PDB file of C-alpha atoms in Angstrom:
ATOM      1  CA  UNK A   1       0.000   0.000   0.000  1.00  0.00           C
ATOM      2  CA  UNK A   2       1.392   3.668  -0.777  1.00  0.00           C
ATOM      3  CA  UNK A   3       0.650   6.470   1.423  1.00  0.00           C
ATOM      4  CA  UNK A   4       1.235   9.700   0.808  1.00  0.00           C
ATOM      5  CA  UNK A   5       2.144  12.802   3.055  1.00  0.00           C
ATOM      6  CA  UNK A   6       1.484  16.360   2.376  1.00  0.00           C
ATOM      7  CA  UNK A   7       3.803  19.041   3.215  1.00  0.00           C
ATOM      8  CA  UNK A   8       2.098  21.918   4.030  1.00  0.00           C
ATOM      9  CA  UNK A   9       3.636  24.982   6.198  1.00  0.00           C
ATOM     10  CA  UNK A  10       1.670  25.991   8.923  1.00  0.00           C
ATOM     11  CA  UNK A  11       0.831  29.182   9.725  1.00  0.00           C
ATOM     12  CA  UNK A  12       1.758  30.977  12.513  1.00  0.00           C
ATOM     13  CA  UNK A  13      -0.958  33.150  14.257  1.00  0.00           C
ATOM     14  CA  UNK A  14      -0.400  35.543  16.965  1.00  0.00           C
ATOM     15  CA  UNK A  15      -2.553  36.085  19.523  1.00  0.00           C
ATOM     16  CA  UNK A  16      -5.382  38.691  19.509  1.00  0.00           C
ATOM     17  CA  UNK A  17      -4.175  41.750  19.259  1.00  0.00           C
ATOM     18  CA  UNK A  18      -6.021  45.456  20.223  1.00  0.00           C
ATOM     19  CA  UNK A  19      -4.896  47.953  17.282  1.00  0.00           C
ATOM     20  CA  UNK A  20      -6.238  51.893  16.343  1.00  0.00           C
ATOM     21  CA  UNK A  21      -5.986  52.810  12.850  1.00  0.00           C
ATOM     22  CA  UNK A  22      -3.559  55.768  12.614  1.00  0.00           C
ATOM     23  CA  UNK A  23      -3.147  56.794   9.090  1.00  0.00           C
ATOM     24  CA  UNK A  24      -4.133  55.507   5.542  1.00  0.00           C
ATOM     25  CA  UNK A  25      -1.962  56.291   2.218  1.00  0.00           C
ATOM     26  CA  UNK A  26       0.532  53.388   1.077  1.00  0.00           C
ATOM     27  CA  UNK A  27      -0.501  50.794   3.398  1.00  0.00           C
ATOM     28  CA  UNK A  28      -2.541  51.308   6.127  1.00  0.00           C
ATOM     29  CA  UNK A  29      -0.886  52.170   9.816  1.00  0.00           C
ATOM     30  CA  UNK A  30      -1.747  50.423  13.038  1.00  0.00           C
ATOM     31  CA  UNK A  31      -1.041  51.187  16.215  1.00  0.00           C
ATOM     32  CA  UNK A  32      -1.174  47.990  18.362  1.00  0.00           C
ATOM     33  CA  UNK A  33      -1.698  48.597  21.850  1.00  0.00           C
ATOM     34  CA  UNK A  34       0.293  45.161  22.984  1.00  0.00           C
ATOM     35  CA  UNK A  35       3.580  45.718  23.770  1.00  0.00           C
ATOM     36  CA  UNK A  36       3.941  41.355  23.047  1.00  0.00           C
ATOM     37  CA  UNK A  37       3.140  42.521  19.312  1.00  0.00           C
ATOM     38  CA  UNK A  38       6.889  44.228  18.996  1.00  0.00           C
ATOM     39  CA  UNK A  39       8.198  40.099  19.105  1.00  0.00           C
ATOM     40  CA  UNK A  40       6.196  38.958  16.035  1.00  0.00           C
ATOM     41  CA  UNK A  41       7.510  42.218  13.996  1.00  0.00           C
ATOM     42  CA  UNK A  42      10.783  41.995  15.109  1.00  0.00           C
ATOM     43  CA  UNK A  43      10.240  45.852  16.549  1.00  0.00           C
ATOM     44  CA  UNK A  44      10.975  47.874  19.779  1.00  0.00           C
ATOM     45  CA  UNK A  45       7.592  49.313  21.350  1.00  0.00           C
ATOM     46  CA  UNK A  46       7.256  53.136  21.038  1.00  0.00           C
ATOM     47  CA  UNK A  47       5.456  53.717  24.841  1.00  0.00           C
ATOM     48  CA  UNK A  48       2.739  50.988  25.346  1.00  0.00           C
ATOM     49  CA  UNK A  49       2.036  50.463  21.058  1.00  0.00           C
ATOM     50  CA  UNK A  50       3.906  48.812  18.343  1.00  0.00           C
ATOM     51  CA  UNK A  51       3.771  50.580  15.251  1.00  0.00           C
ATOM     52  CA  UNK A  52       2.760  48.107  11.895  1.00  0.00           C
ATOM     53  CA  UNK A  53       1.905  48.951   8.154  1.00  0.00           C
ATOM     54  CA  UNK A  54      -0.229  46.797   6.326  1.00  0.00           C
ATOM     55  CA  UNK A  55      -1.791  46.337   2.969  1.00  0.00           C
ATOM     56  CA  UNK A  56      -4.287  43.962   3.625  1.00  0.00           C
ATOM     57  CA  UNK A  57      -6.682  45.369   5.709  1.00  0.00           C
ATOM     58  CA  UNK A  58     -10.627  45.847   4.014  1.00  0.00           C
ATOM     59  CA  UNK A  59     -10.933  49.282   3.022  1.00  0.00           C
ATOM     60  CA  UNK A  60     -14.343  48.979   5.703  1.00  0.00           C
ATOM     61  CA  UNK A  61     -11.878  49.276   8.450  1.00  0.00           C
ATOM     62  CA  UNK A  62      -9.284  51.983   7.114  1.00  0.00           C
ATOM     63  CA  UNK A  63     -10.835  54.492   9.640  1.00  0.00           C
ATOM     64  CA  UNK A  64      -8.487  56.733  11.574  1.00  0.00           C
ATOM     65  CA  UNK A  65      -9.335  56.389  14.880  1.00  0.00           C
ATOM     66  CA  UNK A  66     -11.099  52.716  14.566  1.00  0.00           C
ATOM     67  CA  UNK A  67     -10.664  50.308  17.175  1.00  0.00           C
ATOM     68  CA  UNK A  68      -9.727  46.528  16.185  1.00  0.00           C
ATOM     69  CA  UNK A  69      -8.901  43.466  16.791  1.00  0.00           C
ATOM     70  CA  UNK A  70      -6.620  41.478  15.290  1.00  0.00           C
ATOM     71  CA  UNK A  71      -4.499  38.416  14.480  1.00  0.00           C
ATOM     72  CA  UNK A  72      -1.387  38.893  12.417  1.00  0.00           C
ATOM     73  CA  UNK A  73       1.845  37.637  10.847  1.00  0.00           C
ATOM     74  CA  UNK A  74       5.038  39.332   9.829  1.00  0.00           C
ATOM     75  CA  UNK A  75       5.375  39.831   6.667  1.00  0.00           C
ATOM     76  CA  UNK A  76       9.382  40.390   5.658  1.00  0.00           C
ATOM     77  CA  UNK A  77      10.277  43.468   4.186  1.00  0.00           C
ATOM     78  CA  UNK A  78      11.502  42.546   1.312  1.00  0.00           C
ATOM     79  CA  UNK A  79       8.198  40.781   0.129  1.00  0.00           C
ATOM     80  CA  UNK A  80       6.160  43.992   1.109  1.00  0.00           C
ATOM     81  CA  UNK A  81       4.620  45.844  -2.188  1.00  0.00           C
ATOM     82  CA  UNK A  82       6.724  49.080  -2.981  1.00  0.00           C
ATOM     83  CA  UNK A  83       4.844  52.759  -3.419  1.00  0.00           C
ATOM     84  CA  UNK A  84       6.343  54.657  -5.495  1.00  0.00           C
ATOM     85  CA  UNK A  85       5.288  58.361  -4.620  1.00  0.00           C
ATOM     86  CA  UNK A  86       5.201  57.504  -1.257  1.00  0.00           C
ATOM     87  CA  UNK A  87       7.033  58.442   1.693  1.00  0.00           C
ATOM     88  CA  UNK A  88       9.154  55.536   2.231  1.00  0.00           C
ATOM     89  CA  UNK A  89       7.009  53.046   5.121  1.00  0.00           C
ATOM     90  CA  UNK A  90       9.182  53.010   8.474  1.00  0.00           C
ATOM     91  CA  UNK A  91       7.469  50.703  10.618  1.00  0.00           C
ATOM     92  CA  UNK A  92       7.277  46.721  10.250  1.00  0.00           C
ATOM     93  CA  UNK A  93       4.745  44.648   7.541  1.00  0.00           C
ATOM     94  CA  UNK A  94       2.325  42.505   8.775  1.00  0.00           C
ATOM     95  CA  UNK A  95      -0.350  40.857   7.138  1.00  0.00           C
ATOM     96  CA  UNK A  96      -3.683  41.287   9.033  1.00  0.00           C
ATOM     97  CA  UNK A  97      -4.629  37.462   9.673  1.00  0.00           C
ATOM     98  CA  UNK A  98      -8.594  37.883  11.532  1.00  0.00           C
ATOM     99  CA  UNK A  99      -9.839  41.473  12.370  1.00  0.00           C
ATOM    100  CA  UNK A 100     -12.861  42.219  14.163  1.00  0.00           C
ATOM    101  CA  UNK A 101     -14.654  45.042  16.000  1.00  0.00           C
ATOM    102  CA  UNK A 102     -15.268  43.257  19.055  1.00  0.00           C
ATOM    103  CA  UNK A 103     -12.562  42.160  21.781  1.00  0.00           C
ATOM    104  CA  UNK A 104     -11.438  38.562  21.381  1.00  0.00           C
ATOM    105  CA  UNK A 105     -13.057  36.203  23.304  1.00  0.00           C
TER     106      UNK A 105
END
């Protein structure tokens, strides 16, 4: 009898995260109010937030000001889209994994 086995990568989720919305334009900018957060981006905490950029968010949520939650994953910087035009992004990729306007249970 042959069996076969799948490779498949699994993929890492963090754990729910509290984020505001800061700023939309290339990428969308999060503030997540986690200090645990600055691990998974590889980042040092500015006060009690880590600073992210992503480009995945629904444009429902790009409010400045809105209140999340989220799940993400880093995302490296050399696989984040470029913006030409743009102010050059200065804070860590992630890719937004779950989102949701209601705390995690």
């Amino acid at each position: 009898m042959l069996t076969f086995a799948s490779c498949e990568d699994e993929e890492v989720t963090s754990d729910c995260f509290e984020a505001v919305v800061l700023d939309q334009g290339c990428g969308t900018v999060l503030a997540i109010l986690d200090t645990a957060a600055a691990q998974i981006v590889d980042a040092k905490p500015s006060n009690d937030s880590v600073y992210v950029n992503t480009f995945n968010l629904h444009p429902i949520y790009q409010v400045p000001g809105k209140r999340l939650y989220i799940t993400i994953q880093s995302v490296p910087q050399n696989e984040a889209p470029s913006c030409p035009g743009f102010i050059p992004i200065i804070y860590p990729h992630i890719k937004v994994l779950t989102v949701s306007e209601s705390p995690c249970n």
